[in-house]
Every structure is written in structure tokens, then in C-alpha cells.
Short mmCIF file of N, CA and C in Angstrom, two decimals:
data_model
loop_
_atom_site.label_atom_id
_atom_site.label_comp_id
_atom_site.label_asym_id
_atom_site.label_seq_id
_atom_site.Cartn_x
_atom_site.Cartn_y
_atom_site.Cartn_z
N UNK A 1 135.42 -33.99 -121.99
CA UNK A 1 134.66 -32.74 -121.93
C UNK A 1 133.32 -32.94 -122.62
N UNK A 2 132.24 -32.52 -121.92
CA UNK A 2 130.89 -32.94 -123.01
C UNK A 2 130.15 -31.02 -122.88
N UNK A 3 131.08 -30.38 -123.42
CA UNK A 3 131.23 -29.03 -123.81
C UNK A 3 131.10 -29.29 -125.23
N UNK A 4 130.30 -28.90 -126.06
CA UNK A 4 130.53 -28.25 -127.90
C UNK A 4 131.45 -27.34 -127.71
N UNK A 5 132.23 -27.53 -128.66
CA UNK A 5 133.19 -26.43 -129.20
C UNK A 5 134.08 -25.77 -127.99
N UNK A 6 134.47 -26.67 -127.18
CA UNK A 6 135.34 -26.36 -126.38
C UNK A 6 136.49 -27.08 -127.19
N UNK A 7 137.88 -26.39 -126.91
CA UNK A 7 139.41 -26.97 -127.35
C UNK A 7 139.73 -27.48 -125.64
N UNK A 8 139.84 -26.98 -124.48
CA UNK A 8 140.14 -27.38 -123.40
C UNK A 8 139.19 -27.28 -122.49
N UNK A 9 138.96 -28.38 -121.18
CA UNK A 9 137.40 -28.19 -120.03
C UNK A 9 138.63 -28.09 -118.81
N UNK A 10 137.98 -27.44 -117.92
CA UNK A 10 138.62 -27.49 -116.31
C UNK A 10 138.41 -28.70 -115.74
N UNK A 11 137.08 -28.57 -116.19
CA UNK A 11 136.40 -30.14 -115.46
C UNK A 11 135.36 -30.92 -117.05
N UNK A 12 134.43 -31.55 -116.68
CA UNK A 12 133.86 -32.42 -117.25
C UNK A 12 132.41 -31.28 -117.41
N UNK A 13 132.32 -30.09 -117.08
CA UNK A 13 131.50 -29.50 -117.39
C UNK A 13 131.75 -27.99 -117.62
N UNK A 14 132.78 -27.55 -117.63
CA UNK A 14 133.00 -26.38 -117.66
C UNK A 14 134.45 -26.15 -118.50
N UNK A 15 134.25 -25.68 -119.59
CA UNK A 15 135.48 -25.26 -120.57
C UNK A 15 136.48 -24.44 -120.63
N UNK A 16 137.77 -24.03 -120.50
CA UNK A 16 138.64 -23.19 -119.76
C UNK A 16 139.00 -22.51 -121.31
N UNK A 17 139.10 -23.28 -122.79
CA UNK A 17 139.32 -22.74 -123.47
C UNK A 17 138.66 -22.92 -124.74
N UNK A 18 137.70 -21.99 -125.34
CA UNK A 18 136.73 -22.29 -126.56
C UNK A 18 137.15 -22.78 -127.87
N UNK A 19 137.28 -23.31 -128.70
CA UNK A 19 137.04 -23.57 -130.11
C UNK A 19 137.78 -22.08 -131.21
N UNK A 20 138.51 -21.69 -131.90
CA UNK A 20 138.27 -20.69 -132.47
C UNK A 20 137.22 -20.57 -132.90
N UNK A 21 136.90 -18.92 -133.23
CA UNK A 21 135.53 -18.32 -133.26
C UNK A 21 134.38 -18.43 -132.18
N UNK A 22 134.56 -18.56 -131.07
CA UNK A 22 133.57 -19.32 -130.53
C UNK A 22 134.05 -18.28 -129.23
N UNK A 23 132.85 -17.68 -128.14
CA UNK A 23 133.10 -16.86 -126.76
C UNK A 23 132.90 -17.87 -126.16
N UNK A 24 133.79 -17.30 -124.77
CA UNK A 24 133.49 -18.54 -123.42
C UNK A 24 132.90 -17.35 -122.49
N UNK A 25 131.80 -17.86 -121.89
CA UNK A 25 130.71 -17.66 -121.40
C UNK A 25 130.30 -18.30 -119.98
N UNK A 26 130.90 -18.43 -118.67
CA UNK A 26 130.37 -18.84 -117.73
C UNK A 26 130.79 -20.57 -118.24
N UNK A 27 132.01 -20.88 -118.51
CA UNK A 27 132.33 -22.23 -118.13
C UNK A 27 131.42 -22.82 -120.02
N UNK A 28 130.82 -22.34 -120.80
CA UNK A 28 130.71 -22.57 -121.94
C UNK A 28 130.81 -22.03 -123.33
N UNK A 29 130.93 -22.53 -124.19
CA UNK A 29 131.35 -21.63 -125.75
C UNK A 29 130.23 -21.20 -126.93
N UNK A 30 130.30 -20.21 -127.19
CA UNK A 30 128.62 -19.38 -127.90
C UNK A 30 129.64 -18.61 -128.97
N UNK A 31 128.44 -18.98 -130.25
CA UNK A 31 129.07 -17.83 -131.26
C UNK A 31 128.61 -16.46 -130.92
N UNK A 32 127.92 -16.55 -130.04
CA UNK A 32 128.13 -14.75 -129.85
C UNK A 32 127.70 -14.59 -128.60
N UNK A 33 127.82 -13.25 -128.07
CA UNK A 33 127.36 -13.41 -126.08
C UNK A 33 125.72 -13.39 -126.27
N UNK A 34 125.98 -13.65 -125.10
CA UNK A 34 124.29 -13.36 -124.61
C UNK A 34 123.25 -12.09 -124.45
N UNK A 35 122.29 -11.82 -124.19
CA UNK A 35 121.74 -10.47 -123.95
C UNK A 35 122.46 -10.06 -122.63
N UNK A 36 122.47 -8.76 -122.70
CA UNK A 36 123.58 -7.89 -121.49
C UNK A 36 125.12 -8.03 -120.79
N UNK A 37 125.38 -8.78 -122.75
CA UNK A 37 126.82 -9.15 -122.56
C UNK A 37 127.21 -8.72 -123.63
N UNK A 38 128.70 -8.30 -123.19
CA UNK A 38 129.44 -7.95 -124.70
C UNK A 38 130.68 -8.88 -124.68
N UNK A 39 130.70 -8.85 -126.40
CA UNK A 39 132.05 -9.15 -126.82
C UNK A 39 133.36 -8.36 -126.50
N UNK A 40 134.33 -9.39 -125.54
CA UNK A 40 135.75 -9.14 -125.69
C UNK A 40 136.62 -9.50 -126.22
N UNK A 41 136.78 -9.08 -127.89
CA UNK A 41 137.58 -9.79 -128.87
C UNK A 41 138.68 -10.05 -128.52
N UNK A 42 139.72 -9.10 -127.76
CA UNK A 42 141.04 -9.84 -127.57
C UNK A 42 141.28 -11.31 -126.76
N UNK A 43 140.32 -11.48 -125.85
CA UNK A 43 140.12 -12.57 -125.14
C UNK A 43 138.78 -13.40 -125.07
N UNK A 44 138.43 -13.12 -126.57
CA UNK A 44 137.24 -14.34 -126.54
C UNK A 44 136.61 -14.16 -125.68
N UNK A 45 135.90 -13.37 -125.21
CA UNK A 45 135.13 -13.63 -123.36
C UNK A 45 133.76 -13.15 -123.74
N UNK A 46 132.84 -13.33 -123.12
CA UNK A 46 131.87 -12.55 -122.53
C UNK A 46 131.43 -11.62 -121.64
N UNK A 47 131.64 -10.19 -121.38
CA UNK A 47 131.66 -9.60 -120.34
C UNK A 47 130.70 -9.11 -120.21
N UNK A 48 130.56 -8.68 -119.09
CA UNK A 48 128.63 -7.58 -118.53
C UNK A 48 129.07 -6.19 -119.19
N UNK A 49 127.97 -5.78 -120.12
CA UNK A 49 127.97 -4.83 -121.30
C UNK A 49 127.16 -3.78 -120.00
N UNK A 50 127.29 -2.54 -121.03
CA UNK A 50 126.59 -1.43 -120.20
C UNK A 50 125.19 -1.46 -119.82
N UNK A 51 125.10 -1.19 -118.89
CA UNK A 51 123.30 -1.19 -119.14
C UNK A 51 122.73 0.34 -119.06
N UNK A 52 121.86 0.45 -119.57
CA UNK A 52 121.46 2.10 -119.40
C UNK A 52 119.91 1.78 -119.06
N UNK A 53 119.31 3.10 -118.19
CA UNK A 53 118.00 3.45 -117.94
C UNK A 53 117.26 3.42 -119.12
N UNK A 54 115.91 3.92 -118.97
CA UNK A 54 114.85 4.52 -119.88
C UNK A 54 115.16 5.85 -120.31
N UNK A 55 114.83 6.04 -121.72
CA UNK A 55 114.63 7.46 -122.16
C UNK A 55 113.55 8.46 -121.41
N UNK A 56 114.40 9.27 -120.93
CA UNK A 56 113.37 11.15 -120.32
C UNK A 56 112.41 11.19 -121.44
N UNK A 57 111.43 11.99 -121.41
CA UNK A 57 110.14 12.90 -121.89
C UNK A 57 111.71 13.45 -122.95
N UNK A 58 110.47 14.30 -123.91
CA UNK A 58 111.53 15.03 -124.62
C UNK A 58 111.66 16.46 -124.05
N UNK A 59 112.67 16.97 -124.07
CA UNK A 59 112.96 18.39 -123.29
C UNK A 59 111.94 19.44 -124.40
N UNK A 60 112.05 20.40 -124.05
CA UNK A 60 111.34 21.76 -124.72
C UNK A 60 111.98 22.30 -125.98
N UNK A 61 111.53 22.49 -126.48
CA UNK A 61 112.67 23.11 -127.80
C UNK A 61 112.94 24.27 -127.45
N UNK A 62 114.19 24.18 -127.84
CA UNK A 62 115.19 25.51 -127.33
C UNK A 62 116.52 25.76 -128.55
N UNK A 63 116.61 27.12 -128.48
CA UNK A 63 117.70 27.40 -129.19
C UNK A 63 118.58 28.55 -128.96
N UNK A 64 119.90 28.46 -128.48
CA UNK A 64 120.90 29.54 -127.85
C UNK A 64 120.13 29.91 -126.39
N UNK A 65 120.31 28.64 -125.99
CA UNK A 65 119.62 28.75 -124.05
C UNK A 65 117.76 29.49 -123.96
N UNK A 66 117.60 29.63 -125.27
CA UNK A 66 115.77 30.07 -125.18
C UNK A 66 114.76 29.01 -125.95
N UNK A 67 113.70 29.06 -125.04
CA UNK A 67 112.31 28.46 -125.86
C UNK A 67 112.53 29.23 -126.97
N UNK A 68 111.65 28.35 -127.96
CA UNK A 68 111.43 28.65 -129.76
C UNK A 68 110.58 27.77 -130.17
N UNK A 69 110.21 28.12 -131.54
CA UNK A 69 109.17 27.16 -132.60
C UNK A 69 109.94 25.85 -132.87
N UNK A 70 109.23 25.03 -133.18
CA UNK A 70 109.91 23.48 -133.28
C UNK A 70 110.49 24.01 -134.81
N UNK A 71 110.77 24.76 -135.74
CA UNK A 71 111.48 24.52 -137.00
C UNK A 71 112.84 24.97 -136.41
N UNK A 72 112.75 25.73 -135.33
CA UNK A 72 114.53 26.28 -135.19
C UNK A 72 114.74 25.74 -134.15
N UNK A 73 114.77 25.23 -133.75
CA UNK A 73 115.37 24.49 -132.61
C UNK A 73 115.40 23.44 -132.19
N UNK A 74 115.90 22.90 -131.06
CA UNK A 74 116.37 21.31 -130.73
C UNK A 74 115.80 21.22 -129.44
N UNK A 75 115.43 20.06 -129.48
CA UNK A 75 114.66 19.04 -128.58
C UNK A 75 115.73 18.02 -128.05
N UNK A 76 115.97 17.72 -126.72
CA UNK A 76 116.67 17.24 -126.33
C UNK A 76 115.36 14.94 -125.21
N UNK A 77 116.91 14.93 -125.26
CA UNK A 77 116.66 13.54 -124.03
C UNK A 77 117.32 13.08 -123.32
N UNK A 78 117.48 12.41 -122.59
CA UNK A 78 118.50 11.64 -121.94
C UNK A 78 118.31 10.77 -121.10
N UNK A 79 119.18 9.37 -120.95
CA UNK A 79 118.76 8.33 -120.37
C UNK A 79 119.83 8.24 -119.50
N UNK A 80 119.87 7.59 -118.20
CA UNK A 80 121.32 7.38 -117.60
C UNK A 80 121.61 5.90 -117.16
N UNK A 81 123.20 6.10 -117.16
CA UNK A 81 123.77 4.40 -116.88
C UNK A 81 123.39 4.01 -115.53
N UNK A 82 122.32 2.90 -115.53
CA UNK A 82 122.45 2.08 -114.45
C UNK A 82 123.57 0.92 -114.28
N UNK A 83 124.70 0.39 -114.90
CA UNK A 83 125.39 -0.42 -114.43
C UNK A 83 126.25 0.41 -115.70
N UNK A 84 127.86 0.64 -115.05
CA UNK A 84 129.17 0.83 -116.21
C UNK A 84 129.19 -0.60 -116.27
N UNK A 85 130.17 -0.80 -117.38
CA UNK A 85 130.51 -2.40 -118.38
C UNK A 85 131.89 -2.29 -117.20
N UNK A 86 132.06 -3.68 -117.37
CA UNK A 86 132.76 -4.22 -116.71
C UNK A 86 134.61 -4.07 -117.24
N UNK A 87 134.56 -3.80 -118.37
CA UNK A 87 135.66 -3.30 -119.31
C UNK A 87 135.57 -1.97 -120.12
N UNK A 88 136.64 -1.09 -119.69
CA UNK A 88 136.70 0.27 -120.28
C UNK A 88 136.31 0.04 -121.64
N UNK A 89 136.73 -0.84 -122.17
CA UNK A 89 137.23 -0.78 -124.21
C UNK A 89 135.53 -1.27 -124.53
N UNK A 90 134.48 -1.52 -123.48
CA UNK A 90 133.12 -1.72 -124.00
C UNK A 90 132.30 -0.60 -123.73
N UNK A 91 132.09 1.33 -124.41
CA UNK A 91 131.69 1.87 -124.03
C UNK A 91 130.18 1.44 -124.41
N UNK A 92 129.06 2.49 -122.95
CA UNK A 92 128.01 2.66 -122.97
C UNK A 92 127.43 3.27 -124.37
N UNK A 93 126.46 3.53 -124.81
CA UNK A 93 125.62 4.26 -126.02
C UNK A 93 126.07 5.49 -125.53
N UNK A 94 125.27 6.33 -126.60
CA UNK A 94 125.61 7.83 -125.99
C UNK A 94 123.97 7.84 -126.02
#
């Protein structure tokens, strides 16, 4: 195997089982995933993490369903999921 920190390879380039401490990642082993990947601790893995849009403008300040002065009231935002994670147990942000 000419894998780092692989314990087992499928082949001569691709690792079936990582090193403790160590994620397997597309056939290789990383102490931690990559960008737009999350950790799946029970199985060491790397999976496709949530991805979310851009943040909205900020909404109007409002308080009990009416416009108001910015000291009493709340200003809202919201961004939405362009891709769910590939595993329930990796939720999106709120």
C-alpha cells in the first residue's frame, strides 16, 4: 500500500481501512475531512456536509406581526439549503 496511515488498501492506491484517528476519504486517510465534508465518527468516513445558500437582505424590524423602531424589535434573515448532507446525524446550520 503506498497510502500514509492506511491499516488496510483495496489496491496499491486506494485504502479500504484508515489508521486509528485518521478519516477515509475517497480511497485515502486525513486527520480531518475536507472543505464540504463532514465528519462521520461512527465510521471514520468523510461524507458531503450540508451546503447552504447566501444570507437574504435583513428583513424590516417588526414586533407582534408590526413594523417598529429598531430598539423593540427584531430583524430577521434567512439563507436556504442548496444540497441536504448526505447523512441525517450531519444537520444543516440553522
Amino acid at each position: 500500500c503506498r497510502i500514509e496511515n492506511c491499516d488496510s488498501c483495496f489496491s496499491r492506491d486506494f485504502c479500504a481501512k484508515c489508521k486509528t484517528g485518521f478519516y477515509s476519504h475517497r480511497g485515502r486517510c486525513f486527520r480531518g475531512c475536507p472543505p464540504g465534508f463532514a465528519a462521520l465518527e461512527e465510521l471514520m468516513e468523510c461524507v458531503e456536509g450540508c451546503e447552504v445558500g447566501q444570507w437574504s437582505e435583513w428583513g424590516t424590524c417588526s414586533r407582534n406581526n408590526k413594523t417598529c423602531g429598531f430598539k423593540w424589535g427584531l430583524e430577521t434573515r434567512t439563507r436556504q439549503i442548496v444540497k441536504k448532507p448526505a447523512k441525517d446525524t450531519i444537520p444543516c446550520p440553522t
